[in-house]
Every structure is written in C-alpha cells, then in structure tokens.
C-alpha cells in the first residue's frame, strides 16, 4: 500500500501537467497571434482541447473565435465555431440552442459550398432532434448528412455518420437498418473513442430487440475501450446501458449495481441528464423488485431535471413510469393523469414503440376501472403500432390484451392471444441466453480483475527493481514541495512586511503633510509680521516695532513701552503676542520683550537697554 501511495504522489503531478500541456501551448500561441483568423482557429482548437466535463471555458473560446472570424469575414472558421458551440450546448443539455447554432452553420456552409460543414450541420441537427424526441426529422437529417458525405467523398466522416444514423434508425424501430450501419461504422474507423460509441450503440439496438447475448458482447467491448481510454463519461454511458440489459434479463441485482455506478459518475461530473436517467432506471428496478422506498422521489426528481433540460423524450418516459407505479399500487387517478401526460408527449414526438407502450398501460388501467371498451380501443391501437416488431413491449401488449379478453369473458380470444404471447416470449429470451449473458459479464469482471492484479504486480516489480530511483524521486518531490512551501511562506512574510511598511509610510506622509501645511501657515503669518513694521493698538494708535521695547500685562490692561512713549490699553498678553514678529518673546506671564533691546540676562532676569530690568521665569528661559 505504501508503495502504491509513493507511486501515486509521483504520477499524479505528471498526469495533471500532461493534461494542461496542450491547453497551455495553445494559450501561448493565441497570445502571440497577430491576426484575427489565426487567433480564431487557435481558439477553436483550444476549445476542443478541454475535457468534456468543462463547458464554460470552451464555450467562451468558441464565442470569441466567432467574433474574430466575423471581423475577417472568414466563413469557414465561422462555421467551425458554430459547430463547436452546438457541440458544447449539447453537452450542456441545451438541445434547442444547439439546433439554432447548427442552422446558422448550415446556412453559411451552403452559401460557401463547404460540404464538410454541410455534413456536420445535418449530423448535429439530427443528433439534437433525437434528444428532443423529433425522431422522423432526426432520421431524415442523418440520411441527408450521409448522402452529402458519400457524394463528395468525405470518407473521414463515414463512421461518425453511420453511428448517428444507427441511433436514429433504432429510435424509429428500423432495427436491422440500425445494426447494418453500426457494422459499417465499426469497419470504417480506428478511432478508439468512436469505436467504443459504435459498439455501445450497436449493443443498445440488440438489447431493444432482446438479442441480449450479442448485446453483452458489444457492451463489454465498448467498456474495455473506455477503460483503456480512462473515459469516465463513456464508462458512465456503458454502465447505464448494461443496467438496462440486465433489467431485461431479469437480473435485477446486477442492473441496480450498474445503474448505481452510472449515477455515481454522473453526479461526480455534474451530468444532469445522466443523473435523471439513472434516477428513472433505479426507480424502475425498485418497482420490479417491490422495493417501494424512494421510487416517487426518484421519478419526480428525474421529471424535474428533464423538464428543465427540455428533454421531451425522457420526460415522457418518466411520466409513463410514474403512471405505471401508481397503476401497480391501484392509485388509478394519479396513474391516469401521468400516463395521459406521457401519451400526449409521445404522440407529439411520434415514436410508435413508445406510444404503444403507454397505450398498453392505459388499456390495463381502463380494465381495472371496468371501462372495457376504452381498454380494448387502446390495446388494439398499441397492437397496430407494434405489428411489425418483435420485442418485450409487444409481449407486454399481448399479455395485457389476453388478460383483457379474459376479463370480458371472451376466453377463446384470450387463449389465442395468450399463445401468441408465450410464443413471442420464448423467442425473445431463453434461459440459456440469460446464463450466457451473466457468464460473459462474470468472465469480463474476472478478466478485468486479473489484469488489474497484473498491472499492480508489474508496478511492484518495477518499484522493487528501481527502489533507489523511486526513493530519489520521492525525496525530490518532497524537497520540491518543501522548497515551494518555504518560498511561499517567505514571499508571504515579505509581502506582509512590505504592506506594513507601506501603511506606515502612508501614515507618516499624512502627518508630514499636515505639519508642512501648518508650518507654511505659520511662516505666512510670520512673513506678514516681519514685513509689517508696525502694529495698531486697540485705541487706534500706531506703534513702530523697531521702537517697541517691552510690554507689560496688568490684569486686563496692557502697558506698551516704546522709546519715547508709554501706552495704556485694554487687552491680554496672548492677544498682542499673536500680532508680533519672532524677535518679540515672552519672558514671564506678564512680560514680552524685544530681543533687539536686550543688554544682558541672568538666570532670573533680563536687563534691557536703559537698565530696564524684566523678570525671567524658568518656563521661558529656554527661548533665550
């Protein structure tokens, strides 16, 4: 276990690096690109390089590519951008928006005689119409796509087109045509991802017509390829379809197991449509195994997702299944309401198999309500729709019709229909076929486990043979992580320190600016006082500063002494001090002297010219 963990910590960083390499390389080229068309083409390449579970980044790249190609009027690049936008919209389950992009691409392709663009547009339109339940239109457009490709020898698209056409044929009950074109597609490609898809879709057609032995072979081939590719979405689809196969084989535990595997991947990758399908399928098996817990929750949540995604085909299926649940539990009003919703949707989509299935359920419902005429009408309509097919839906219909005639008392008809039903049942599913299906799946699981054990043994051998190398690599990875952590911590420390110093400087700057402003104001005041050579007293007498010797304060009065006169006026020493220049200094709370007249000074007094003695207190001594 420890060895595996060591390998994990070595391999994971390399794997992540590899996934990003192509995107990073394209990003550098995009930055360096100087023309609109070149940049647009690179953006489309980068859009395609993202993993399928991502949609926002590739969608934005395709939109920007479209805008740039429009500036240069490059129609082919615009078509490629529209096709990419359609594909991304399909991945987001926004099928109508995808068709809107497809139609824009088709219009430009026809204008430019760009045949590959025409082929891709018809193929994409068909794919999205299938999701919206427009089956006949989907078949017609899939056939158009193939016709254009063959007429213009676009061989690289043959396999993909046959895959699309095979699905459309199956949905339209053209099962043999479906198998034929899937086989064509498998012979036409070496692309592993496309091969996995072709095998899976071929298996689904076999499952639909109850050829389960052949279906399991194709499904397991598809699963093996997806496991080799590490394609999670591909595995999720195969798991879901294996669940459907085992449900038809009445191997319900295996069906549940595969449906739950599918649901887990869908939830991890946030694939809403796949989550809804898994909910619906799990509920169906719970129905069949009488596990009533959570069935309604699964059904209603599936319906909510389908309706949000505008997925009419699967929405109809969920309403049908919910109606069937209520029918089994004799909740006939709820059953009729849900089955009628399903029928309306299915008639709108015009899928015969599905319409017949819902009419069969309504026939059973009306029989329970003793409305035998309505029941027979629905059942005979279903029989007409299924006259050319042999599948489990037809077997269900024949059983319902036999029971109906029995309820009416027409035992002869009931017996004839019952014999037809049993004959069909025997042709559809033999006990040996079920055993073959289970054995093949078990053999695959065992073989898969053996391969995993071999891989682990191989890794262990390599580890044992390269212990020193792995040890050095582990130490290097650890040292690199430690170095990165220390650098980050150091960088964070200096970043915080710089931020602190910056804030400190900002505060000091504000303080300095304030002091500077105050100093400027003081200097301005002093300058005015220095320039001005006199002051005007409150009694309007003018005193020249060069003649002013000292000022004495006596209560609320001032005595102003100049060379040749003495003035008395009302005021305070602080008021007159504010009018005087710097050469006038207070010596005592009651005295201000003109420094220019100082003759001598001591610790406690100042002698002015004319032997005038002025007291000097400690408070003001420092100014002299």
Short mmCIF file of C-alpha atoms in Angstrom, two decimals, residues 101-540:
data_model
loop_
_atom_site.label_atom_id
_atom_site.label_comp_id
_atom_site.label_asym_id
_atom_site.label_seq_id
_atom_site.Cartn_x
_atom_site.Cartn_y
_atom_site.Cartn_z
CA UNK A 101 -26.23 27.12 -33.87
CA UNK A 102 -26.50 24.16 -36.30
CA UNK A 103 -28.90 26.06 -38.57
CA UNK A 104 -26.55 29.07 -38.68
CA UNK A 105 -23.65 26.76 -39.57
CA UNK A 106 -25.75 25.04 -42.28
CA UNK A 107 -26.76 28.37 -43.86
CA UNK A 108 -23.14 29.56 -44.09
CA UNK A 109 -21.93 26.13 -45.33
CA UNK A 110 -24.45 26.13 -48.19
CA UNK A 111 -23.52 29.71 -49.07
CA UNK A 112 -19.82 28.75 -49.21
CA UNK A 113 -20.35 25.28 -50.82
CA UNK A 114 -18.44 23.92 -47.83
CA UNK A 115 -19.52 20.27 -47.97
CA UNK A 116 -17.85 19.14 -44.74
CA UNK A 117 -19.69 21.98 -42.97
CA UNK A 118 -22.99 20.86 -44.55
CA UNK A 119 -22.38 17.26 -43.42
CA UNK A 120 -21.54 18.27 -39.85
CA UNK A 121 -24.55 20.59 -39.66
CA UNK A 122 -27.05 17.92 -40.78
CA UNK A 123 -25.43 15.37 -38.43
CA UNK A 124 -25.61 17.75 -35.47
CA UNK A 125 -29.20 18.77 -36.24
CA UNK A 126 -30.18 15.09 -36.36
CA UNK A 127 -28.44 14.37 -33.06
CA UNK A 128 -30.18 17.25 -31.28
CA UNK A 129 -33.59 16.47 -32.81
CA UNK A 130 -33.24 12.93 -31.46
CA UNK A 131 -32.72 14.32 -27.95
CA UNK A 132 -35.84 16.48 -28.39
CA UNK A 133 -37.82 13.41 -29.47
CA UNK A 134 -38.23 14.52 -33.11
CA UNK A 135 -37.35 11.06 -34.41
CA UNK A 136 -38.53 11.16 -38.03
CA UNK A 137 -36.85 14.53 -38.61
CA UNK A 138 -33.71 13.13 -36.96
CA UNK A 139 -33.67 10.15 -39.37
CA UNK A 140 -34.18 12.39 -42.41
CA UNK A 141 -31.34 14.74 -41.46
CA UNK A 142 -28.99 11.85 -40.57
CA UNK A 143 -29.62 10.36 -44.03
CA UNK A 144 -29.00 13.76 -45.68
CA UNK A 145 -25.67 14.06 -43.86
CA UNK A 146 -24.58 10.64 -45.13
CA UNK A 147 -25.74 11.37 -48.70
CA UNK A 148 -23.69 14.60 -48.87
CA UNK A 149 -20.61 12.87 -47.40
CA UNK A 150 -20.78 9.97 -49.90
CA UNK A 151 -21.46 12.28 -52.87
CA UNK A 152 -18.40 14.39 -52.01
CA UNK A 153 -16.15 11.51 -50.85
CA UNK A 154 -15.76 12.83 -47.29
CA UNK A 155 -14.54 9.43 -46.07
CA UNK A 156 -13.27 10.61 -42.67
CA UNK A 157 -16.87 11.26 -41.58
CA UNK A 158 -18.40 7.92 -42.66
CA UNK A 159 -18.07 6.13 -39.28
CA UNK A 160 -19.42 9.05 -37.27
CA UNK A 161 -22.34 9.50 -39.67
CA UNK A 162 -23.20 5.79 -39.52
CA UNK A 163 -23.20 5.96 -35.72
CA UNK A 164 -25.61 8.89 -35.80
CA UNK A 165 -27.82 7.20 -38.40
CA UNK A 166 -27.85 3.90 -36.48
CA UNK A 167 -29.23 5.61 -33.36
CA UNK A 168 -31.88 7.41 -35.44
CA UNK A 169 -32.94 4.15 -37.13
CA UNK A 170 -33.24 2.37 -33.77
CA UNK A 171 -35.42 5.15 -32.36
CA UNK A 172 -37.62 4.79 -35.45
CA UNK A 173 -37.96 0.98 -34.99
CA UNK A 174 -35.71 0.29 -38.03
CA UNK A 175 -33.64 -2.24 -36.10
CA UNK A 176 -31.99 -4.19 -38.92
CA UNK A 177 -31.00 -0.96 -40.70
CA UNK A 178 -29.59 0.24 -37.37
CA UNK A 179 -27.36 -2.85 -36.95
CA UNK A 180 -26.22 -2.64 -40.59
CA UNK A 181 -24.98 0.95 -40.37
CA UNK A 182 -23.32 0.33 -36.98
CA UNK A 183 -21.36 -2.54 -38.55
CA UNK A 184 -20.39 -0.24 -41.44
CA UNK A 185 -19.16 2.38 -38.98
CA UNK A 186 -17.11 -0.15 -36.97
CA UNK A 187 -15.32 -1.22 -40.18
CA UNK A 188 -14.64 2.41 -41.18
CA UNK A 189 -12.73 3.79 -38.18
CA UNK A 190 -9.70 3.16 -35.99
CA UNK A 191 -10.59 5.99 -33.62
CA UNK A 192 -10.97 4.21 -30.27
CA UNK A 193 -13.41 6.70 -28.77
CA UNK A 194 -15.71 6.41 -31.80
CA UNK A 195 -15.31 2.62 -31.83
CA UNK A 196 -16.44 2.46 -28.19
CA UNK A 197 -19.50 4.55 -29.06
CA UNK A 198 -20.37 2.40 -32.11
CA UNK A 199 -20.12 -0.86 -30.12
CA UNK A 200 -22.26 0.57 -27.30
CA UNK A 201 -24.97 1.85 -29.65
CA UNK A 202 -24.99 -1.43 -31.58
CA UNK A 203 -25.44 -3.22 -28.24
CA UNK A 204 -28.39 -0.97 -27.42
CA UNK A 205 -30.10 -2.00 -30.66
CA UNK A 206 -29.54 -5.68 -29.81
CA UNK A 207 -30.97 -5.04 -26.33
CA UNK A 208 -34.05 -3.36 -27.81
CA UNK A 209 -34.87 -6.49 -29.86
CA UNK A 210 -33.91 -8.81 -26.98
CA UNK A 211 -30.76 -10.24 -28.61
CA UNK A 212 -29.05 -9.97 -25.25
CA UNK A 213 -26.27 -12.49 -25.92
CA UNK A 214 -25.00 -10.29 -28.77
CA UNK A 215 -25.69 -7.10 -26.80
CA UNK A 216 -23.42 -8.11 -23.89
CA UNK A 217 -20.52 -8.80 -26.30
CA UNK A 218 -20.74 -5.32 -27.81
CA UNK A 219 -21.21 -3.59 -24.44
CA UNK A 220 -18.17 -5.29 -22.92
CA UNK A 221 -16.07 -4.37 -25.97
CA UNK A 222 -17.15 -0.74 -25.51
CA UNK A 223 -16.46 -0.84 -21.77
CA UNK A 224 -12.96 -2.26 -22.33
CA UNK A 225 -12.09 0.55 -24.76
CA UNK A 226 -13.45 3.23 -22.41
CA UNK A 227 -11.44 1.79 -19.53
CA UNK A 228 -8.29 1.88 -21.66
CA UNK A 229 -9.04 5.50 -22.62
CA UNK A 230 -9.94 6.37 -18.99
CA UNK A 231 -13.08 7.99 -20.43
CA UNK A 232 -15.39 8.50 -17.43
CA UNK A 233 -18.33 9.74 -19.47
CA UNK A 234 -18.01 6.77 -21.84
CA UNK A 235 -17.93 4.36 -18.88
CA UNK A 236 -20.98 6.07 -17.35
CA UNK A 237 -22.98 5.52 -20.56
CA UNK A 238 -21.96 1.85 -20.85
CA UNK A 239 -22.79 1.21 -17.17
CA UNK A 240 -26.25 2.68 -17.70
CA UNK A 241 -26.86 0.51 -20.77
CA UNK A 242 -25.55 -2.61 -19.02
CA UNK A 243 -28.10 -1.86 -16.30
CA UNK A 244 -30.84 -1.82 -18.96
CA UNK A 245 -29.58 -5.10 -20.42
CA UNK A 246 -29.59 -6.90 -17.05
CA UNK A 247 -33.02 -5.47 -16.26
CA UNK A 248 -34.36 -7.08 -19.46
CA UNK A 249 -32.57 -10.30 -18.48
CA UNK A 250 -34.38 -10.04 -15.11
CA UNK A 251 -31.04 -9.94 -13.26
CA UNK A 252 -32.13 -7.07 -11.06
CA UNK A 253 -29.24 -7.02 -8.57
CA UNK A 254 -26.76 -6.61 -11.41
CA UNK A 255 -29.00 -3.99 -13.03
CA UNK A 256 -29.07 -1.93 -9.81
CA UNK A 257 -25.30 -2.28 -9.42
CA UNK A 258 -24.62 -0.86 -12.91
CA UNK A 259 -27.23 1.89 -12.57
CA UNK A 260 -25.61 3.00 -9.29
CA UNK A 261 -22.16 3.02 -10.92
CA UNK A 262 -23.58 5.19 -13.70
CA UNK A 263 -25.25 7.54 -11.20
CA UNK A 264 -22.02 7.97 -9.22
CA UNK A 265 -20.03 9.09 -12.29
CA UNK A 266 -22.89 11.34 -13.46
CA UNK A 267 -23.06 13.07 -10.07
CA UNK A 268 -19.27 13.45 -9.82
CA UNK A 269 -19.13 15.09 -13.25
CA UNK A 270 -22.42 17.01 -12.87
CA UNK A 271 -24.02 15.46 -16.00
CA UNK A 272 -27.64 16.40 -15.26
CA UNK A 273 -29.31 14.34 -17.99
CA UNK A 274 -27.37 11.23 -16.94
CA UNK A 275 -28.32 11.79 -13.29
CA UNK A 276 -32.01 11.93 -14.28
CA UNK A 277 -31.73 8.77 -16.41
CA UNK A 278 -30.09 6.92 -13.50
CA UNK A 279 -32.84 8.08 -11.11
CA UNK A 280 -35.51 6.83 -13.50
CA UNK A 281 -33.79 3.49 -14.12
CA UNK A 282 -33.15 2.79 -10.42
CA UNK A 283 -36.81 3.53 -9.68
CA UNK A 284 -37.89 1.10 -12.43
CA UNK A 285 -35.86 -1.75 -10.93
CA UNK A 286 -37.17 -0.89 -7.45
CA UNK A 287 -40.66 -1.20 -8.96
CA UNK A 288 -39.87 -4.61 -10.38
CA UNK A 289 -38.35 -5.88 -7.12
CA UNK A 290 -41.13 -4.44 -4.90
CA UNK A 291 -38.74 -2.02 -3.16
CA UNK A 292 -41.15 0.87 -2.76
CA UNK A 293 -38.85 3.20 -0.83
CA UNK A 294 -37.83 6.38 -2.70
CA UNK A 295 -39.49 5.40 -6.00
CA UNK A 296 -41.69 8.51 -6.20
CA UNK A 297 -38.75 10.72 -5.15
CA UNK A 298 -36.57 9.27 -7.93
CA UNK A 299 -39.33 9.65 -10.53
CA UNK A 300 -40.29 13.23 -9.64
CA UNK A 301 -36.68 14.41 -9.48
CA UNK A 302 -36.00 12.82 -12.86
CA UNK A 303 -39.04 14.61 -14.34
CA UNK A 304 -37.91 17.95 -12.85
CA UNK A 305 -34.47 17.62 -14.46
CA UNK A 306 -35.86 16.54 -17.86
CA UNK A 307 -38.33 19.42 -17.97
CA UNK A 308 -35.61 21.90 -17.04
CA UNK A 309 -33.48 20.48 -19.88
CA UNK A 310 -36.46 20.46 -22.28
CA UNK A 311 -35.82 16.72 -22.85
CA UNK A 312 -39.27 15.67 -24.06
CA UNK A 313 -38.38 12.05 -24.85
CA UNK A 314 -37.06 11.19 -21.41
CA UNK A 315 -39.64 13.39 -19.70
CA UNK A 316 -42.38 11.32 -21.37
CA UNK A 317 -40.63 8.11 -20.28
CA UNK A 318 -40.57 9.29 -16.64
CA UNK A 319 -44.26 10.26 -16.67
CA UNK A 320 -45.02 6.83 -18.20
CA UNK A 321 -43.02 5.06 -15.49
CA UNK A 322 -44.58 7.12 -12.69
CA UNK A 323 -48.03 6.31 -14.08
CA UNK A 324 -47.09 2.64 -14.16
CA UNK A 325 -46.03 2.84 -10.48
CA UNK A 326 -49.39 4.34 -9.46
CA UNK A 327 -51.17 1.69 -11.57
CA UNK A 328 -49.34 -1.14 -9.79
CA UNK A 329 -50.41 0.36 -6.45
CA UNK A 330 -54.04 0.91 -7.57
CA UNK A 331 -53.79 4.71 -7.33
CA UNK A 332 -55.78 4.93 -10.54
CA UNK A 333 -56.46 8.69 -10.69
CA UNK A 334 -52.74 9.53 -10.37
CA UNK A 335 -51.90 6.73 -12.79
CA UNK A 336 -54.30 8.04 -15.46
CA UNK A 337 -53.07 11.63 -15.09
CA UNK A 338 -49.39 10.71 -15.52
CA UNK A 339 -49.99 8.21 -18.33
CA UNK A 340 -52.02 10.78 -20.30
CA UNK A 341 -49.22 13.35 -19.93
CA UNK A 342 -46.76 10.72 -21.21
CA UNK A 343 -49.08 9.82 -24.11
CA UNK A 344 -49.51 13.45 -25.22
CA UNK A 345 -45.74 13.95 -25.25
CA UNK A 346 -45.13 10.67 -27.11
CA UNK A 347 -47.80 11.38 -29.75
CA UNK A 348 -46.16 14.77 -30.32
CA UNK A 349 -42.79 13.03 -30.86
CA UNK A 350 -44.42 10.29 -32.99
CA UNK A 351 -42.33 7.34 -31.72
CA UNK A 352 -44.51 4.22 -32.40
CA UNK A 353 -42.83 1.93 -29.85
CA UNK A 354 -43.25 4.45 -27.02
CA UNK A 355 -46.84 5.37 -27.96
CA UNK A 356 -47.76 1.66 -27.98
CA UNK A 357 -46.16 1.13 -24.57
CA UNK A 358 -48.19 3.94 -22.96
CA UNK A 359 -51.42 2.84 -24.68
CA UNK A 360 -50.82 -0.66 -23.26
CA UNK A 361 -50.60 0.81 -19.74
CA UNK A 362 -53.80 2.83 -20.33
CA UNK A 363 -55.52 -0.37 -21.51
CA UNK A 364 -54.57 -2.07 -18.23
CA UNK A 365 -55.80 1.00 -16.31
CA UNK A 366 -59.21 1.05 -18.05
CA UNK A 367 -59.61 -2.70 -17.44
CA UNK A 368 -59.13 -2.05 -13.71
CA UNK A 369 -61.81 0.66 -13.94
CA UNK A 370 -64.14 -1.78 -15.79
CA UNK A 371 -64.12 0.54 -18.84
CA UNK A 372 -63.65 -2.38 -21.23
CA UNK A 373 -64.42 -0.53 -24.47
CA UNK A 374 -61.82 2.16 -23.78
CA UNK A 375 -59.34 -0.52 -22.70
CA UNK A 376 -59.83 -2.55 -25.89
CA UNK A 377 -59.54 0.57 -28.06
CA UNK A 378 -56.16 1.46 -26.50
CA UNK A 379 -54.83 -2.11 -26.63
CA UNK A 380 -55.79 -2.63 -30.29
CA UNK A 381 -54.17 0.69 -31.21
CA UNK A 382 -50.98 -0.48 -29.46
CA UNK A 383 -51.16 -3.80 -31.34
CA UNK A 384 -51.38 -1.97 -34.68
CA UNK A 385 -48.35 0.17 -33.82
CA UNK A 386 -46.30 -2.93 -32.91
CA UNK A 387 -47.41 -5.19 -35.76
CA UNK A 388 -44.01 -5.21 -37.47
CA UNK A 389 -41.80 -5.64 -34.38
CA UNK A 390 -40.94 -8.45 -32.00
CA UNK A 391 -39.76 -7.12 -28.68
CA UNK A 392 -40.60 -7.08 -24.99
CA UNK A 393 -43.05 -4.19 -25.47
CA UNK A 394 -45.09 -6.34 -27.86
CA UNK A 395 -45.00 -9.22 -25.36
CA UNK A 396 -46.35 -6.86 -22.64
CA UNK A 397 -49.10 -5.74 -25.03
CA UNK A 398 -50.14 -9.32 -25.90
CA UNK A 399 -50.26 -10.28 -22.22
CA UNK A 400 -52.42 -7.21 -21.44
CA UNK A 401 -54.73 -7.99 -24.39
CA UNK A 402 -55.10 -11.65 -23.34
CA UNK A 403 -55.99 -10.58 -19.77
CA UNK A 404 -58.46 -8.04 -21.20
CA UNK A 405 -60.37 -10.67 -23.20
CA UNK A 406 -60.36 -12.95 -20.16
CA UNK A 407 -61.96 -10.16 -18.06
CA UNK A 408 -64.61 -9.68 -20.76
CA UNK A 409 -65.33 -13.41 -20.76
CA UNK A 410 -64.11 -13.96 -24.32
CA UNK A 411 -61.94 -16.96 -23.40
CA UNK A 412 -61.37 -18.08 -27.00
CA UNK A 413 -59.69 -14.79 -27.96
CA UNK A 414 -57.88 -14.71 -24.64
CA UNK A 415 -56.37 -18.14 -25.35
CA UNK A 416 -55.32 -17.26 -28.91
CA UNK A 417 -53.57 -14.07 -27.74
CA UNK A 418 -52.01 -15.90 -24.78
CA UNK A 419 -50.47 -18.49 -27.11
CA UNK A 420 -49.06 -15.70 -29.31
CA UNK A 421 -47.65 -14.01 -26.22
CA UNK A 422 -45.96 -17.17 -24.92
CA UNK A 423 -44.57 -17.94 -28.35
CA UNK A 424 -43.08 -14.44 -28.57
CA UNK A 425 -41.75 -14.70 -25.02
CA UNK A 426 -39.97 -17.95 -25.85
CA UNK A 427 -38.43 -16.39 -28.95
CA UNK A 428 -37.24 -13.32 -27.09
CA UNK A 429 -35.47 -14.70 -24.07
CA UNK A 430 -34.22 -18.20 -23.37
CA UNK A 431 -32.85 -19.37 -20.06
CA UNK A 432 -29.60 -20.34 -21.79
CA UNK A 433 -29.28 -16.81 -23.16
CA UNK A 434 -29.60 -15.35 -19.66
CA UNK A 435 -26.92 -17.75 -18.46
CA UNK A 436 -24.69 -16.72 -21.38
CA UNK A 437 -25.17 -13.04 -20.59
CA UNK A 438 -24.35 -13.50 -16.90
CA UNK A 439 -21.36 -15.75 -17.65
CA UNK A 440 -19.91 -13.31 -20.16
CA UNK A 441 -20.25 -10.44 -17.72
CA UNK A 442 -18.70 -12.52 -14.92
CA UNK A 443 -15.83 -13.57 -17.19
CA UNK A 444 -15.21 -9.95 -18.13
CA UNK A 445 -15.16 -8.88 -14.46
CA UNK A 446 -12.77 -11.72 -13.55
CA UNK A 447 -10.52 -10.94 -16.51
CA UNK A 448 -10.58 -7.26 -15.61
CA UNK A 449 -9.58 -8.07 -12.03
CA UNK A 450 -6.76 -10.33 -13.26
CA UNK A 451 -5.47 -7.53 -15.48
CA UNK A 452 -5.59 -5.09 -12.57
CA UNK A 453 -3.64 -7.57 -10.41
CA UNK A 454 -1.09 -7.98 -13.22
CA UNK A 455 -0.72 -4.21 -13.50
CA UNK A 456 -0.18 -3.89 -9.75
CA UNK A 457 2.33 -6.76 -9.85
CA UNK A 458 4.13 -5.09 -12.75
CA UNK A 459 4.23 -1.80 -10.85
CA UNK A 460 5.51 -3.61 -7.77
CA UNK A 461 8.25 -5.32 -9.80
CA UNK A 462 9.27 -2.03 -11.35
CA UNK A 463 9.26 -0.48 -7.92
CA UNK A 464 11.41 -3.26 -6.49
CA UNK A 465 13.82 -3.01 -9.42
CA UNK A 466 14.07 0.74 -9.15
CA UNK A 467 13.85 1.36 -5.43
CA UNK A 468 16.75 3.80 -5.43
CA UNK A 469 15.34 5.75 -8.38
CA UNK A 470 11.86 5.90 -6.84
CA UNK A 471 13.38 6.84 -3.50
CA UNK A 472 15.31 9.70 -5.11
CA UNK A 473 12.17 10.80 -6.99
CA UNK A 474 10.10 10.77 -3.81
CA UNK A 475 12.76 12.80 -1.98
CA UNK A 476 12.96 15.25 -4.91
CA UNK A 477 9.18 15.63 -4.97
CA UNK A 478 9.17 16.18 -1.21
CA UNK A 479 12.05 18.69 -1.40
CA UNK A 480 10.35 20.49 -4.27
CA UNK A 481 7.11 20.69 -2.27
CA UNK A 482 9.04 21.84 0.83
CA UNK A 483 11.00 24.42 -1.18
CA UNK A 484 7.77 25.72 -2.74
CA UNK A 485 6.16 25.93 0.71
CA UNK A 486 9.17 27.79 2.20
CA UNK A 487 9.26 30.18 -0.76
CA UNK A 488 5.56 30.79 -0.40
CA UNK A 489 5.87 31.44 3.35
CA UNK A 490 8.89 33.71 2.79
CA UNK A 491 7.14 35.53 -0.01
CA UNK A 492 4.05 35.89 2.17
CA UNK A 493 6.18 37.24 5.07
CA UNK A 494 7.86 39.86 2.88
CA UNK A 495 4.57 40.70 1.25
CA UNK A 496 3.02 41.39 4.67
CA UNK A 497 6.12 43.32 5.76
CA UNK A 498 6.05 45.49 2.64
CA UNK A 499 2.34 46.07 3.17
CA UNK A 500 3.01 47.12 6.79
CA UNK A 501 5.85 49.46 5.74
CA UNK A 502 3.66 50.89 3.01
CA UNK A 503 0.89 51.64 5.51
CA UNK A 504 3.45 53.15 7.89
CA UNK A 505 4.83 55.40 5.14
CA UNK A 506 1.31 56.44 4.18
CA UNK A 507 0.59 57.47 7.80
CA UNK A 508 3.92 59.33 8.07
CA UNK A 509 3.20 61.03 4.78
CA UNK A 510 -0.17 62.24 6.04
CA UNK A 511 1.39 63.51 9.29
CA UNK A 512 4.24 65.22 7.41
CA UNK A 513 1.83 66.85 5.00
CA UNK A 514 -0.23 68.15 7.92
CA UNK A 515 2.87 69.55 9.70
CA UNK A 516 4.10 71.02 6.44
CA UNK A 517 0.78 72.75 5.90
CA UNK A 518 0.75 74.11 9.45
CA UNK A 519 4.36 75.32 9.06
CA UNK A 520 3.51 77.06 5.81
CA UNK A 521 0.61 78.79 7.51
CA UNK A 522 2.86 79.87 10.41
CA UNK A 523 5.55 81.10 8.01
CA UNK A 524 2.96 83.02 6.09
CA UNK A 525 1.81 84.67 9.30
CA UNK A 526 5.38 85.42 10.39
CA UNK A 527 6.26 86.77 6.94
CA UNK A 528 3.38 89.18 7.17
CA UNK A 529 4.51 90.25 10.62
CA UNK A 530 8.14 90.65 9.60
CA UNK A 531 7.27 92.65 6.53
CA UNK A 532 4.89 94.83 8.53
CA UNK A 533 6.96 97.35 10.61
CA UNK A 534 4.20 98.50 12.95
CA UNK A 535 1.15 97.35 14.85
CA UNK A 536 -2.09 99.19 15.51
CA UNK A 537 -3.33 99.09 19.07
CA UNK A 538 -6.97 98.84 20.09
CA UNK A 539 -7.01 102.58 20.74
CA UNK A 540 -6.01 103.00 17.09
#
